[in-house]
C-alpha cells in the first residue's frame, strides 16, 4: 500500500462490490493476505437498481467517503472464442446514462495475468443490462463494441463516479474506479447448455484467485488529492 505523506492524507480505502452470494463467497474464500487496511467487500444484490442503492449507502459511510471502487463478479462474454474462466478488465463501463472510464486498466490486466496464470485476460468496454441477455441481443451488444455484459458493473461505477462530487466536500476530488469480471458463459458456452456447472466452477475458482490483483491495483493508486 502506498505510504502516506507526512501530515498528508493516508491511502484511500477500497470498496469491492459484487452482486451474488456465490461471488461474495469466492472473494471471501480467497483470503485476506495482502489486503489493504480499509478493504470492504460489499454484496449489492442483483441488478442495476440494487447495485446503485447499495453502493450509494456504502459510500455515504464516513470511512468510505473517498474509497476507490472495484466492481467484480461473473459476466457473459460477447466475443467468439471466449471461455468460462476468462477475465474481462473494463476500459470503460456503459449503460443508458453514459460511460465511465476506468483507472489503471493495463496495470490491472498485468496483475490478473500473474494471479491467474493460463487464463486469458480481455480488455475493452463492459456494458450494462437490466436483465440476462441471450442470442441475438448479445450479438447486438457486441456490435456496439462491447466485449462483455453484466447487470451491476456499470451501475456501480456510475454511482461511484457521481458520488465523487459529494466527496469533494470532504476535500477528495477524484475517485478511481475499475471493473473486473470473470466469464461464466460465452457465445459458444451459454448458460442454457450442457457444461454450465463446469463453467461456473471454473469461474468461481478464478474469482477466488484474483484478489491479489485487486490489491496490486489499489496499491498503485495515487494518494487522495486534497
XYZ file of C-alpha atoms in Angstrom:
226
model
C 0.000 0.000 0.000
C 1.217 3.485 -0.771
C 2.735 5.308 2.154
C 1.120 8.474 3.383
C 2.956 11.762 3.105
C 3.905 13.240 6.482
C 0.990 15.368 7.548
C -0.895 14.419 4.386
C -3.779 12.084 3.644
C -3.331 8.351 4.061
C -4.119 5.760 1.388
C -7.752 5.683 0.378
C -9.949 2.720 1.394
C -11.086 0.130 -1.150
C -14.671 -0.978 -1.804
C -15.022 -4.231 -3.773
C -18.625 -4.675 -4.938
C -20.239 -7.888 -6.162
C -23.870 -8.864 -6.638
C -24.336 -12.502 -5.724
C -23.778 -14.569 -2.616
C -21.631 -17.045 -4.567
C -19.420 -14.181 -5.789
C -19.060 -12.905 -2.248
C -18.186 -16.435 -1.094
C -15.471 -16.699 -3.756
C -13.957 -13.381 -2.719
C -14.026 -14.241 0.974
C -12.546 -17.688 0.411
C -9.647 -16.066 -1.414
C -8.256 -14.924 1.927
C -7.142 -11.507 3.063
C -3.382 -11.886 2.731
C -2.075 -8.614 1.375
C -5.433 -6.911 1.802
C -5.175 -3.166 2.340
C -6.422 -1.679 5.566
C -9.958 -0.460 4.963
C -10.876 -3.037 2.290
C -14.624 -3.760 2.279
C -16.406 -6.447 0.234
C -19.992 -5.395 -0.439
C -22.729 -7.672 -1.775
C -25.162 -5.378 -3.549
C -27.838 -7.779 -4.697
C -28.671 -8.475 -8.320
C -29.460 -5.839 -10.921
C -28.529 -2.220 -11.569
C -31.043 -0.687 -9.183
C -29.916 -2.858 -6.287
C -26.288 -2.020 -7.080
C -26.989 1.703 -7.161
C -28.814 1.631 -3.823
C -26.204 -0.483 -2.057
C -23.207 1.473 -3.342
C -24.843 4.798 -2.510
C -25.393 3.627 1.079
C -21.884 2.228 1.399
C -20.134 5.345 0.119
C -22.165 7.513 2.486
C -20.330 5.907 5.418
C -17.590 8.222 6.745
C -14.899 5.576 6.403
C -15.627 5.021 2.704
C -16.285 8.579 1.544
C -13.149 8.687 -0.606
C -12.886 4.965 -1.384
C -11.681 3.540 -4.657
C -14.378 1.255 -6.077
C -13.881 -2.009 -7.958
C -16.890 -3.896 -9.341
C -16.427 -7.629 -9.802
C -18.189 -10.957 -10.200
C -19.330 -13.001 -13.183
C -20.339 -11.863 -16.653
C -21.412 -13.041 -20.079
C -18.715 -12.814 -22.725
C -19.737 -11.401 -26.094
C -16.670 -12.198 -28.201
C -16.465 -15.510 -30.080
C -13.662 -17.613 -28.666
C -14.172 -16.563 -25.057
C -14.347 -19.365 -22.499
C -15.632 -19.740 -18.937
C -12.881 -18.596 -16.603
C -11.561 -15.900 -18.941
C -11.135 -12.488 -17.318
C -12.531 -9.170 -18.506
C -10.944 -5.883 -17.440
C -13.114 -2.914 -18.315
C -11.516 0.057 -20.021
C -14.905 1.679 -19.586
C -18.393 0.729 -18.452
C -21.514 1.728 -20.362
C -25.197 1.994 -19.638
C -28.020 4.226 -20.916
C -26.883 7.042 -18.625
C -23.408 7.239 -20.096
C -19.846 5.956 -19.956
C -17.429 5.756 -17.024
C -13.695 5.475 -17.709
C -11.763 3.026 -15.551
C -8.400 3.698 -13.901
C -5.236 1.620 -14.191
C -6.571 -0.855 -16.751
C -3.181 -2.003 -18.076
C -1.699 -2.497 -14.618
C -4.787 -4.401 -13.508
C -4.661 -6.679 -16.559
C -0.996 -7.462 -15.890
C -1.708 -8.192 -12.225
C -4.564 -10.518 -13.179
C -2.329 -12.423 -15.589
C 0.081 -13.032 -12.704
C -2.677 -14.011 -10.278
C -4.392 -16.405 -12.707
C -1.689 -17.827 -14.984
C -3.059 -19.630 -18.006
C -6.261 -17.584 -18.077
C -6.939 -15.215 -20.948
C -7.376 -11.575 -19.941
C -9.528 -9.422 -22.241
C -9.701 -5.624 -22.069
C -12.407 -3.456 -23.561
C -15.838 -1.994 -22.976
C -18.117 -3.660 -20.414
C -21.771 -2.888 -20.979
C -24.634 -2.985 -18.511
C -28.064 -4.578 -18.813
C -31.102 -4.779 -16.561
C -31.718 -8.425 -17.481
C -29.933 -11.573 -18.587
C -29.236 -11.350 -22.320
C -29.004 -14.183 -24.827
C -28.747 -14.903 -28.517
C -29.455 -12.000 -30.840
C -29.367 -9.454 -28.041
C -25.801 -10.473 -27.283
C -24.938 -10.036 -30.948
C -26.461 -6.549 -30.867
C -24.386 -5.593 -27.832
C -21.249 -6.990 -29.456
C -21.936 -4.789 -32.494
C -21.639 -1.724 -30.241
C -18.024 -2.679 -29.484
C -18.633 -4.179 -26.036
C -16.762 -7.363 -25.148
C -18.882 -8.472 -22.164
C -22.120 -7.698 -20.350
C -23.311 -7.887 -16.759
C -26.069 -6.301 -14.700
C -24.231 -4.359 -11.998
C -20.790 -3.028 -13.009
C -21.985 -0.013 -14.993
C -24.452 0.995 -12.277
C -21.820 0.520 -9.574
C -19.224 2.680 -11.321
C -21.747 5.317 -12.402
C -22.899 5.633 -8.800
C -19.318 5.797 -7.534
C -18.322 8.433 -10.075
C -21.408 10.510 -9.364
C -20.722 10.215 -5.650
C -17.220 11.608 -6.150
C -18.772 15.047 -6.399
C -20.077 14.627 -2.870
C -16.651 13.637 -1.565
C -15.325 16.982 -2.768
C -16.935 18.468 0.321
C -14.517 16.332 2.342
C -11.612 17.506 0.193
C -11.355 14.415 -2.054
C -11.623 15.431 -5.689
C -11.294 12.137 -7.583
C -12.450 8.535 -7.095
C -10.621 5.781 -9.031
C -12.928 3.042 -10.301
C -12.411 -0.284 -12.063
C -14.342 -3.378 -13.078
C -13.103 -6.956 -13.380
C -15.414 -9.763 -14.389
C -14.950 -13.495 -14.851
C -16.674 -15.012 -17.874
C -19.158 -17.652 -16.796
C -20.758 -18.112 -20.199
C -19.847 -17.028 -23.716
C -21.144 -17.308 -27.291
C -20.128 -20.960 -27.595
C -20.777 -21.744 -23.909
C -24.162 -20.251 -22.989
C -25.624 -20.983 -19.566
C -28.509 -22.955 -21.042
C -26.140 -25.549 -22.477
C -24.514 -28.638 -21.010
C -21.289 -27.683 -19.261
C -22.771 -24.796 -17.306
C -21.868 -26.344 -13.950
C -18.287 -26.921 -15.059
C -18.080 -23.354 -16.351
C -19.484 -21.989 -13.110
C -16.945 -23.885 -11.015
C -14.143 -22.642 -13.242
C -15.319 -19.031 -12.897
C -15.643 -19.392 -9.107
C -12.067 -20.639 -8.810
C -10.734 -17.796 -10.929
C -12.618 -15.152 -8.948
C -11.235 -16.640 -5.732
C -7.682 -16.407 -7.114
C -7.625 -12.815 -8.338
C -7.913 -10.828 -5.101
C -4.140 -10.157 -5.034
C -4.517 -8.374 -8.375
C -7.173 -6.113 -6.876
C -4.786 -5.247 -4.044
C -1.970 -4.528 -6.520
C -4.276 -2.133 -8.362
C -5.214 -0.425 -5.124
C -1.578 -0.024 -4.073
C -0.774 1.613 -7.407
C -3.315 4.396 -6.939
C -2.125 7.893 -6.113
C -2.922 9.231 -2.681
C -6.167 11.197 -2.444
C -5.767 14.750 -3.686
C -6.699 17.426 -1.175
